[in-house]
Amino acid sequence: MYKLFIVDDNPLDRRGIAGLFQWETFGCQVAGLFGNAMEALSAAESVRPDIVLTDVQMPVIDGIEFGQRLRSGLPAVELIFMSSYDDFAFAHGALQLEAIDYVLKPIRKQALEAAVAKVAGKLDKAQMKELEREELLRHIRQPFPQSPGQSGAADAEESELPYYERIVSRIKAIVAAKYRETITVQEIAGEVFLSLSHANNIFKSKTGLKIFDYLTEYRMERAKSLLRHPDSKIYQVAMQVGYTNKSHFCLVFRKHAGVSPSEYKDHFK
């Protein structure tokens, strides 16, 4: 879960934003609510938030200066600014800090959802790049297996097992990181540098499923989790699990769960 701070000197706005929707939907958890920048800066030293949603107009230290101070200690933290005014000077400051978004007050749920989805997607991609780097380093450090002629066919088969397991693990990691996107199985195979048929053969030999079926199952299980939230909307859940077409999502969900998304959701009311 990505740790999120909400910083706003107005307590009603602060609590209202915290309860606006299920942050877990975007892989986030609210790690702190703060009434001023100094409190947030102090907490950030130990909590180290991934995302900070902050008002711009605050007493003593405004949101832009707060963002600058925060970035000096946490250069990777993602910022979303909120403001009651469409103020060019503040907007320019936000751009200078490479903020992910600038949301106008009163906060519209859809606008904030879009901003949070954008930052979660950016963090997911950064996480995936780090996984790719670690996987590459593991490959580089691993000694080359002996050839079959040197150690026999049994040893050769044994040496293939870790390779197959790494491929399967990598594909599962890609699905976990990118299921929200409209990623194709061809693109997944490309990310492990294999043809689709070869990647499918390896994946099915270890899991019993083709990559497409695993991706669909993963998305549907995630959709079920999201639909259990009382304020979830079916069209939003569809987009959050990688489906741009609500009707197609509903057809796939019914095939997987045996009921429609609305029927499934009603069961948890």
PDB file of C-alpha atoms in Angstrom:
ATOM      1  CA  MET A   1       0.000   0.000   0.000  1.00  0.00           C
ATOM      2  CA  TYR A   2       1.188   3.514  -0.803  1.00  0.00           C
ATOM      3  CA  LYS A   3       1.228   5.782   2.278  1.00  0.00           C
ATOM      4  CA  LEU A   4      -0.735   9.005   1.824  1.00  0.00           C
ATOM      5  CA  PHE A   5      -0.761  12.262   3.817  1.00  0.00           C
ATOM      6  CA  ILE A   6      -3.639  14.761   3.672  1.00  0.00           C
ATOM      7  CA  VAL A   7      -2.603  18.276   4.715  1.00  0.00           C
ATOM      8  CA  ASP A   8      -5.256  20.999   5.036  1.00  0.00           C
ATOM      9  CA  ASP A   9      -5.780  23.675   7.686  1.00  0.00           C
ATOM     10  CA  ASN A  10      -9.570  23.278   7.387  1.00  0.00           C
ATOM     11  CA  PRO A  11     -10.592  20.293   9.584  1.00  0.00           C
ATOM     12  CA  LEU A  12     -13.879  19.770   7.724  1.00  0.00           C
ATOM     13  CA  ASP A  13     -12.094  19.637   4.360  1.00  0.00           C
ATOM     14  CA  ARG A  14      -9.423  17.370   5.808  1.00  0.00           C
ATOM     15  CA  ARG A  15     -11.865  14.809   7.165  1.00  0.00           C
ATOM     16  CA  GLY A  16     -14.154  15.123   4.157  1.00  0.00           C
ATOM     17  CA  ILE A  17     -11.349  14.313   1.728  1.00  0.00           C
ATOM     18  CA  ALA A  18     -10.203  11.369   3.868  1.00  0.00           C
ATOM     19  CA  GLY A  19     -13.691   9.863   3.698  1.00  0.00           C
ATOM     20  CA  LEU A  20     -14.421  10.748   0.089  1.00  0.00           C
ATOM     21  CA  PHE A  21     -13.767   7.243  -1.241  1.00  0.00           C
ATOM     22  CA  GLN A  22     -12.025   3.948  -0.512  1.00  0.00           C
ATOM     23  CA  TRP A  23      -8.337   4.789  -0.875  1.00  0.00           C
ATOM     24  CA  GLU A  24      -7.524   1.063  -0.949  1.00  0.00           C
ATOM     25  CA  THR A  25      -9.098   1.015  -4.400  1.00  0.00           C
ATOM     26  CA  PHE A  26      -5.944   2.738  -5.645  1.00  0.00           C
ATOM     27  CA  GLY A  27      -3.549   0.779  -3.473  1.00  0.00           C
ATOM     28  CA  CYS A  28      -3.301   3.644  -0.951  1.00  0.00           C
ATOM     29  CA  GLN A  29      -3.821   4.017   2.774  1.00  0.00           C
ATOM     30  CA  VAL A  30      -4.252   7.317   4.621  1.00  0.00           C
ATOM     31  CA  ALA A  31      -1.189   7.425   6.892  1.00  0.00           C
ATOM     32  CA  GLY A  32      -1.855  10.851   8.420  1.00  0.00           C
ATOM     33  CA  LEU A  33      -4.175  13.881   8.559  1.00  0.00           C
ATOM     34  CA  PHE A  34      -2.480  17.184   9.363  1.00  0.00           C
ATOM     35  CA  GLY A  35      -3.709  20.731   9.977  1.00  0.00           C
ATOM     36  CA  ASN A  36      -0.462  22.433   8.996  1.00  0.00           C
ATOM     37  CA  ALA A  37       2.745  21.880   7.080  1.00  0.00           C
ATOM     38  CA  MET A  38       5.039  21.723  10.139  1.00  0.00           C
ATOM     39  CA  GLU A  39       3.111  18.787  11.628  1.00  0.00           C
ATOM     40  CA  ALA A  40       3.271  16.965   8.288  1.00  0.00           C
ATOM     41  CA  LEU A  41       6.999  17.632   7.843  1.00  0.00           C
ATOM     42  CA  SER A  42       7.727  16.280  11.323  1.00  0.00           C
ATOM     43  CA  ALA A  43       5.694  13.100  10.704  1.00  0.00           C
ATOM     44  CA  ALA A  44       7.186  12.602   7.233  1.00  0.00           C
ATOM     45  CA  GLU A  45      10.641  11.983   8.721  1.00  0.00           C
ATOM     46  CA  SER A  46       9.481   8.706  10.279  1.00  0.00           C
ATOM     47  CA  VAL A  47       6.482   7.700   8.150  1.00  0.00           C
ATOM     48  CA  ARG A  48       8.059   8.588   4.766  1.00  0.00           C
ATOM     49  CA  PRO A  49       4.832   8.998   2.747  1.00  0.00           C
ATOM     50  CA  ASP A  50       4.656   8.081  -0.939  1.00  0.00           C
ATOM     51  CA  ILE A  51       1.922  10.604  -1.796  1.00  0.00           C
ATOM     52  CA  VAL A  52       1.031  13.938  -0.217  1.00  0.00           C
ATOM     53  CA  LEU A  53      -2.266  15.674  -0.928  1.00  0.00           C
ATOM     54  CA  THR A  54      -1.923  19.242   0.310  1.00  0.00           C
ATOM     55  CA  ASP A  55      -3.848  22.499   0.310  1.00  0.00           C
ATOM     56  CA  VAL A  56      -1.958  25.407  -1.231  1.00  0.00           C
ATOM     57  CA  GLN A  57      -3.301  28.304   0.870  1.00  0.00           C
ATOM     58  CA  MET A  58      -2.218  27.552   4.444  1.00  0.00           C
ATOM     59  CA  PRO A  59      -0.956  29.868   7.219  1.00  0.00           C
ATOM     60  CA  VAL A  60       2.765  30.135   8.126  1.00  0.00           C
ATOM     61  CA  ILE A  61       3.973  27.769   5.384  1.00  0.00           C
ATOM     62  CA  ASP A  62       1.953  27.556   2.164  1.00  0.00           C
ATOM     63  CA  GLY A  63       1.631  24.357   0.168  1.00  0.00           C
ATOM     64  CA  ILE A  64       4.326  25.245  -2.361  1.00  0.00           C
ATOM     65  CA  GLU A  65       6.987  25.957   0.279  1.00  0.00           C
ATOM     66  CA  PHE A  66       5.846  22.840   2.135  1.00  0.00           C
ATOM     67  CA  GLY A  67       6.313  20.795  -1.052  1.00  0.00           C
ATOM     68  CA  GLN A  68       9.807  22.213  -1.523  1.00  0.00           C
ATOM     69  CA  ARG A  69      10.840  21.356   2.048  1.00  0.00           C
ATOM     70  CA  LEU A  70       9.286  17.906   1.803  1.00  0.00           C
ATOM     71  CA  ARG A  71      11.097  17.146  -1.457  1.00  0.00           C
ATOM     72  CA  SER A  72      14.442  18.141   0.046  1.00  0.00           C
ATOM     73  CA  GLY A  73      14.190  15.138   2.366  1.00  0.00           C
ATOM     74  CA  LEU A  74      11.977  12.868   0.248  1.00  0.00           C
ATOM     75  CA  PRO A  75      12.815  13.581  -3.406  1.00  0.00           C
ATOM     76  CA  ALA A  76      10.604  10.726  -4.683  1.00  0.00           C
ATOM     77  CA  VAL A  77       7.419  11.806  -2.871  1.00  0.00           C
ATOM     78  CA  GLU A  78       4.494  12.549  -5.218  1.00  0.00           C
ATOM     79  CA  LEU A  79       2.527  15.765  -4.677  1.00  0.00           C
ATOM     80  CA  ILE A  80      -1.101  16.624  -5.425  1.00  0.00           C
ATOM     81  CA  PHE A  81      -2.050  20.250  -4.709  1.00  0.00           C
ATOM     82  CA  MET A  82      -5.522  21.536  -3.824  1.00  0.00           C
ATOM     83  CA  SER A  83      -6.635  25.138  -4.080  1.00  0.00           C
ATOM     84  CA  SER A  84      -9.815  27.212  -3.826  1.00  0.00           C
ATOM     85  CA  TYR A  85      -8.488  29.517  -6.531  1.00  0.00           C
ATOM     86  CA  ASP A  86      -7.260  28.964 -10.049  1.00  0.00           C
ATOM     87  CA  ASP A  87      -4.175  31.002  -9.172  1.00  0.00           C
ATOM     88  CA  PHE A  88      -1.446  31.131 -11.821  1.00  0.00           C
ATOM     89  CA  ALA A  89       1.386  31.823  -9.347  1.00  0.00           C
ATOM     90  CA  PHE A  90       0.495  28.791  -7.243  1.00  0.00           C
ATOM     91  CA  ALA A  91      -0.112  26.655 -10.331  1.00  0.00           C
ATOM     92  CA  HIS A  92       3.307  27.689 -11.672  1.00  0.00           C
ATOM     93  CA  GLY A  93       4.908  26.725  -8.352  1.00  0.00           C
ATOM     94  CA  ALA A  94       3.211  23.348  -8.525  1.00  0.00           C
ATOM     95  CA  LEU A  95       4.559  22.820 -12.040  1.00  0.00           C
ATOM     96  CA  GLN A  96       8.069  23.720 -10.882  1.00  0.00           C
ATOM     97  CA  LEU A  97       7.792  20.960  -8.273  1.00  0.00           C
ATOM     98  CA  GLU A  98       6.536  18.537 -10.955  1.00  0.00           C
ATOM     99  CA  ALA A  99       3.342  17.931  -8.981  1.00  0.00           C
ATOM    100  CA  ILE A 100       1.225  15.118 -10.356  1.00  0.00           C
ATOM    101  CA  ASP A 101      -1.906  17.311 -10.388  1.00  0.00           C
ATOM    102  CA  TYR A 102      -3.531  20.569  -9.260  1.00  0.00           C
ATOM    103  CA  VAL A 103      -7.131  20.024  -8.075  1.00  0.00           C
ATOM    104  CA  LEU A 104      -9.546  22.901  -7.532  1.00  0.00           C
ATOM    105  CA  LYS A 105     -11.766  23.204  -4.444  1.00  0.00           C
ATOM    106  CA  PRO A 106     -14.497  22.381  -3.688  1.00  0.00           C
ATOM    107  CA  ILE A 107     -13.059  18.962  -4.412  1.00  0.00           C
ATOM    108  CA  ARG A 108     -14.992  16.933  -6.954  1.00  0.00           C
ATOM    109  CA  LYS A 109     -14.729  13.220  -6.288  1.00  0.00           C
ATOM    110  CA  GLN A 110     -14.129  12.395  -9.957  1.00  0.00           C
ATOM    111  CA  ALA A 111     -11.302  14.951 -10.272  1.00  0.00           C
ATOM    112  CA  LEU A 112      -9.536  13.672  -7.165  1.00  0.00           C
ATOM    113  CA  GLU A 113      -9.991  10.031  -8.232  1.00  0.00           C
ATOM    114  CA  ALA A 114      -8.363  10.853 -11.573  1.00  0.00           C
ATOM    115  CA  ALA A 115      -5.409  12.526  -9.835  1.00  0.00           C
ATOM    116  CA  VAL A 116      -4.908   9.655  -7.374  1.00  0.00           C
ATOM    117  CA  ALA A 117      -5.212   7.052 -10.164  1.00  0.00           C
ATOM    118  CA  LYS A 118      -2.549   8.948 -12.120  1.00  0.00           C
ATOM    119  CA  VAL A 119      -0.095   9.020  -9.225  1.00  0.00           C
ATOM    120  CA  ALA A 120      -0.765   5.363  -8.301  1.00  0.00           C
ATOM    121  CA  GLY A 121      -0.074   4.388 -11.914  1.00  0.00           C
ATOM    122  CA  LYS A 122       3.186   6.358 -11.883  1.00  0.00           C
ATOM    123  CA  LEU A 123       4.304   4.673  -8.656  1.00  0.00           C
ATOM    124  CA  ASP A 124       3.328   1.250 -10.034  1.00  0.00           C
ATOM    125  CA  LYS A 125       5.527   1.842 -13.082  1.00  0.00           C
ATOM    126  CA  ALA A 126       8.454   2.957 -10.925  1.00  0.00           C
ATOM    127  CA  GLN A 127       8.023  -0.156  -8.784  1.00  0.00           C
ATOM    128  CA  MET A 128       7.965  -2.336 -11.893  1.00  0.00           C
ATOM    129  CA  LYS A 129      11.199  -0.763 -13.186  1.00  0.00           C
ATOM    130  CA  GLU A 130      12.854  -1.550  -9.862  1.00  0.00           C
ATOM    131  CA  LEU A 131      11.642  -5.160 -10.079  1.00  0.00           C
ATOM    132  CA  GLU A 132      13.045  -5.367 -13.592  1.00  0.00           C
ATOM    133  CA  ARG A 133      16.400  -3.994 -12.418  1.00  0.00           C
ATOM    134  CA  GLU A 134      16.560  -6.502  -9.550  1.00  0.00           C
ATOM    135  CA  GLU A 135      15.624  -9.360 -11.870  1.00  0.00           C
ATOM    136  CA  LEU A 136      18.350  -8.343 -14.330  1.00  0.00           C
ATOM    137  CA  LEU A 137      20.920  -8.217 -11.525  1.00  0.00           C
ATOM    138  CA  ARG A 138      19.876 -11.697 -10.388  1.00  0.00           C
ATOM    139  CA  HIS A 139      20.379 -13.002 -13.923  1.00  0.00           C
ATOM    140  CA  ILE A 140      23.813 -11.375 -14.144  1.00  0.00           C
ATOM    141  CA  ARG A 141      24.920 -12.781 -10.776  1.00  0.00           C
ATOM    142  CA  GLN A 142      23.663 -16.308 -11.438  1.00  0.00           C
ATOM    143  CA  PRO A 143      26.427 -18.621 -12.689  1.00  0.00           C
ATOM    144  CA  PHE A 144      25.891 -20.288 -16.040  1.00  0.00           C
ATOM    145  CA  PRO A 145      24.680 -23.892 -15.704  1.00  0.00           C
ATOM    146  CA  GLN A 146      26.877 -26.679 -16.989  1.00  0.00           C
ATOM    147  CA  SER A 147      26.017 -27.983 -20.402  1.00  0.00           C
ATOM    148  CA  PRO A 148      24.115 -31.308 -20.691  1.00  0.00           C
ATOM    149  CA  GLY A 149      27.237 -32.920 -22.118  1.00  0.00           C
ATOM    150  CA  GLN A 150      29.114 -32.145 -18.941  1.00  0.00           C
ATOM    151  CA  SER A 151      26.542 -33.024 -16.330  1.00  0.00           C
ATOM    152  CA  GLY A 152      23.917 -35.161 -18.005  1.00  0.00           C
ATOM    153  CA  ALA A 153      20.348 -34.660 -19.156  1.00  0.00           C
ATOM    154  CA  ALA A 154      18.939 -34.838 -15.617  1.00  0.00           C
ATOM    155  CA  ASP A 155      21.077 -31.912 -14.494  1.00  0.00           C
ATOM    156  CA  ALA A 156      20.071 -29.953 -17.594  1.00  0.00           C
ATOM    157  CA  GLU A 157      16.389 -30.438 -16.788  1.00  0.00           C
ATOM    158  CA  GLU A 158      17.036 -29.403 -13.194  1.00  0.00           C
ATOM    159  CA  SER A 159      18.805 -26.227 -14.308  1.00  0.00           C
ATOM    160  CA  GLU A 160      15.756 -25.233 -16.368  1.00  0.00           C
ATOM    161  CA  LEU A 161      13.425 -25.322 -13.376  1.00  0.00           C
ATOM    162  CA  PRO A 162      14.640 -22.104 -11.688  1.00  0.00           C
ATOM    163  CA  TYR A 163      14.522 -20.350 -15.077  1.00  0.00           C
ATOM    164  CA  TYR A 164      10.904 -21.403 -15.645  1.00  0.00           C
ATOM    165  CA  GLU A 165       9.996 -20.370 -12.109  1.00  0.00           C
ATOM    166  CA  ARG A 166      11.589 -16.963 -12.629  1.00  0.00           C
ATOM    167  CA  ILE A 167       9.599 -16.464 -15.833  1.00  0.00           C
ATOM    168  CA  VAL A 168       6.342 -17.388 -14.081  1.00  0.00           C
ATOM    169  CA  SER A 169       7.167 -15.153 -11.112  1.00  0.00           C
ATOM    170  CA  ARG A 170       8.000 -12.288 -13.453  1.00  0.00           C
ATOM    171  CA  ILE A 171       4.748 -12.674 -15.405  1.00  0.00           C
ATOM    172  CA  LYS A 172       2.758 -12.690 -12.165  1.00  0.00           C
ATOM    173  CA  ALA A 173       4.551  -9.524 -11.042  1.00  0.00           C
ATOM    174  CA  ILE A 174       3.745  -7.805 -14.345  1.00  0.00           C
ATOM    175  CA  VAL A 175       0.068  -8.759 -14.015  1.00  0.00           C
ATOM    176  CA  ALA A 176      -0.036  -7.477 -10.419  1.00  0.00           C
ATOM    177  CA  ALA A 177       1.518  -4.159 -11.428  1.00  0.00           C
ATOM    178  CA  LYS A 178      -0.319  -3.586 -14.726  1.00  0.00           C
ATOM    179  CA  TYR A 179      -3.755  -5.224 -14.434  1.00  0.00           C
ATOM    180  CA  ARG A 180      -5.286  -1.726 -14.200  1.00  0.00           C
ATOM    181  CA  GLU A 181      -3.977  -0.944 -17.679  1.00  0.00           C
ATOM    182  CA  THR A 182      -5.234  -2.256 -21.027  1.00  0.00           C
ATOM    183  CA  ILE A 183      -2.179  -4.492 -21.308  1.00  0.00           C
ATOM    184  CA  THR A 184      -2.233  -7.412 -23.756  1.00  0.00           C
ATOM    185  CA  VAL A 185      -0.755 -10.880 -23.321  1.00  0.00           C
ATOM    186  CA  GLN A 186       1.568 -10.116 -26.236  1.00  0.00           C
ATOM    187  CA  GLU A 187       2.967  -7.161 -24.289  1.00  0.00           C
ATOM    188  CA  ILE A 188       3.397  -9.311 -21.170  1.00  0.00           C
ATOM    189  CA  ALA A 189       5.326 -11.913 -23.165  1.00  0.00           C
ATOM    190  CA  GLY A 190       7.439  -9.133 -24.668  1.00  0.00           C
ATOM    191  CA  GLU A 191       8.375  -7.916 -21.187  1.00  0.00           C
ATOM    192  CA  VAL A 192       9.950 -11.302 -20.428  1.00  0.00           C
ATOM    193  CA  PHE A 193      11.610 -11.331 -23.862  1.00  0.00           C
ATOM    194  CA  LEU A 194       9.758 -14.396 -25.128  1.00  0.00           C
ATOM    195  CA  SER A 195       7.313 -15.150 -27.913  1.00  0.00           C
ATOM    196  CA  LEU A 196       3.702 -15.429 -26.756  1.00  0.00           C
ATOM    197  CA  SER A 197       3.561 -19.163 -27.509  1.00  0.00           C
ATOM    198  CA  HIS A 198       6.797 -19.867 -25.575  1.00  0.00           C
ATOM    199  CA  ALA A 199       5.733 -17.713 -22.617  1.00  0.00           C
ATOM    200  CA  ASN A 200       2.313 -19.389 -22.566  1.00  0.00           C
ATOM    201  CA  ASN A 201       3.854 -22.871 -22.633  1.00  0.00           C
ATOM    202  CA  ILE A 202       6.147 -22.072 -19.691  1.00  0.00           C
ATOM    203  CA  PHE A 203       3.408 -20.354 -17.701  1.00  0.00           C
ATOM    204  CA  LYS A 204       0.855 -23.117 -18.279  1.00  0.00           C
ATOM    205  CA  SER A 205       3.359 -25.828 -17.392  1.00  0.00           C
ATOM    206  CA  LYS A 206       3.742 -24.283 -13.930  1.00  0.00           C
ATOM    207  CA  THR A 207       0.251 -22.895 -13.230  1.00  0.00           C
ATOM    208  CA  GLY A 208      -2.150 -24.852 -15.437  1.00  0.00           C
ATOM    209  CA  LEU A 209      -3.366 -21.577 -16.918  1.00  0.00           C
ATOM    210  CA  LYS A 210      -2.586 -19.562 -20.018  1.00  0.00           C
ATOM    211  CA  ILE A 211      -1.416 -15.997 -19.349  1.00  0.00           C
ATOM    212  CA  PHE A 212      -4.692 -14.512 -20.614  1.00  0.00           C
ATOM    213  CA  ASP A 213      -6.735 -16.720 -18.255  1.00  0.00           C
ATOM    214  CA  TYR A 214      -4.507 -15.800 -15.301  1.00  0.00           C
ATOM    215  CA  LEU A 215      -4.786 -12.080 -16.122  1.00  0.00           C
ATOM    216  CA  THR A 216      -8.576 -12.377 -16.357  1.00  0.00           C
ATOM    217  CA  GLU A 217      -8.826 -14.286 -13.075  1.00  0.00           C
ATOM    218  CA  TYR A 218      -6.586 -11.742 -11.344  1.00  0.00           C
ATOM    219  CA  ARG A 219      -8.715  -8.856 -12.626  1.00  0.00           C
ATOM    220  CA  MET A 220     -11.974 -10.543 -11.626  1.00  0.00           C
ATOM    221  CA  GLU A 221     -10.762 -11.316  -8.099  1.00  0.00           C
ATOM    222  CA  ARG A 222      -9.653  -7.693  -7.749  1.00  0.00           C
ATOM    223  CA  ALA A 223     -13.033  -6.568  -9.130  1.00  0.00           C
ATOM    224  CA  LYS A 224     -14.839  -8.667  -6.512  1.00  0.00           C
ATOM    225  CA  SER A 225     -12.828  -7.001  -3.773  1.00  0.00           C
ATOM    226  CA  LEU A 226     -13.658  -3.535  -5.120  1.00  0.00           C
ATOM    227  CA  LEU A 227     -17.358  -4.321  -5.591  1.00  0.00           C
ATOM    228  CA  ARG A 228     -17.666  -5.250  -1.934  1.00  0.00           C
ATOM    229  CA  HIS A 229     -17.098  -1.594  -1.024  1.00  0.00           C
ATOM    230  CA  PRO A 230     -20.517   0.060  -0.561  1.00  0.00           C
ATOM    231  CA  ASP A 231     -19.630   3.234  -2.497  1.00  0.00           C
ATOM    232  CA  SER A 232     -18.102   1.460  -5.502  1.00  0.00           C
ATOM    233  CA  LYS A 233     -19.505   2.090  -8.984  1.00  0.00           C
ATOM    234  CA  ILE A 234     -19.489  -0.688 -11.587  1.00  0.00           C
ATOM    235  CA  TYR A 235     -18.138   1.506 -14.396  1.00  0.00           C
ATOM    236  CA  GLN A 236     -15.328   2.712 -12.097  1.00  0.00           C
ATOM    237  CA  VAL A 237     -14.465  -0.823 -11.014  1.00  0.00           C
ATOM    238  CA  ALA A 238     -14.330  -1.855 -14.681  1.00  0.00           C
ATOM    239  CA  MET A 239     -11.774   0.885 -15.424  1.00  0.00           C
ATOM    240  CA  GLN A 240      -9.808   0.122 -12.267  1.00  0.00           C
ATOM    241  CA  VAL A 241      -9.231  -3.466 -13.396  1.00  0.00           C
ATOM    242  CA  GLY A 242      -8.306  -2.663 -16.992  1.00  0.00           C
ATOM    243  CA  TYR A 243     -11.632  -2.669 -18.870  1.00  0.00           C
ATOM    244  CA  THR A 244     -12.571   0.451 -20.825  1.00  0.00           C
ATOM    245  CA  ASN A 245     -15.912  -1.067 -21.872  1.00  0.00           C
ATOM    246  CA  LYS A 246     -18.377  -1.610 -19.010  1.00  0.00           C
ATOM    247  CA  SER A 247     -20.518  -4.067 -21.008  1.00  0.00           C
ATOM    248  CA  HIS A 248     -17.523  -6.261 -21.831  1.00  0.00           C
ATOM    249  CA  PHE A 249     -16.463  -6.189 -18.182  1.00  0.00           C
ATOM    250  CA  CYS A 250     -19.962  -7.281 -17.102  1.00  0.00           C
ATOM    251  CA  LEU A 251     -19.926 -10.205 -19.554  1.00  0.00           C
ATOM    252  CA  VAL A 252     -16.509 -11.389 -18.369  1.00  0.00           C
ATOM    253  CA  PHE A 253     -17.495 -10.965 -14.704  1.00  0.00           C
ATOM    254  CA  ARG A 254     -20.696 -13.001 -15.133  1.00  0.00           C
ATOM    255  CA  LYS A 255     -18.738 -15.779 -16.852  1.00  0.00           C
ATOM    256  CA  HIS A 256     -16.224 -15.813 -14.005  1.00  0.00           C
ATOM    257  CA  ALA A 257     -18.529 -15.330 -10.992  1.00  0.00           C
ATOM    258  CA  GLY A 258     -21.818 -16.762 -12.264  1.00  0.00           C
ATOM    259  CA  VAL A 259     -23.643 -13.514 -11.447  1.00  0.00           C
ATOM    260  CA  SER A 260     -23.590  -9.970 -12.799  1.00  0.00           C
ATOM    261  CA  PRO A 261     -21.489  -7.289 -11.033  1.00  0.00           C
ATOM    262  CA  SER A 262     -24.668  -5.595  -9.747  1.00  0.00           C
ATOM    263  CA  GLU A 263     -25.990  -8.903  -8.357  1.00  0.00           C
ATOM    264  CA  TYR A 264     -22.639  -9.579  -6.712  1.00  0.00           C
ATOM    265  CA  LYS A 265     -22.569  -6.079  -5.239  1.00  0.00           C
ATOM    266  CA  ASP A 266     -26.167  -6.403  -3.928  1.00  0.00           C
ATOM    267  CA  HIS A 267     -25.153  -9.533  -2.043  1.00  0.00           C
ATOM    268  CA  PHE A 268     -22.862  -7.405   0.194  1.00  0.00           C
ATOM    269  CA  LYS A 269     -25.312  -4.607   0.962  1.00  0.00           C
TER     270      LYS A 269
END
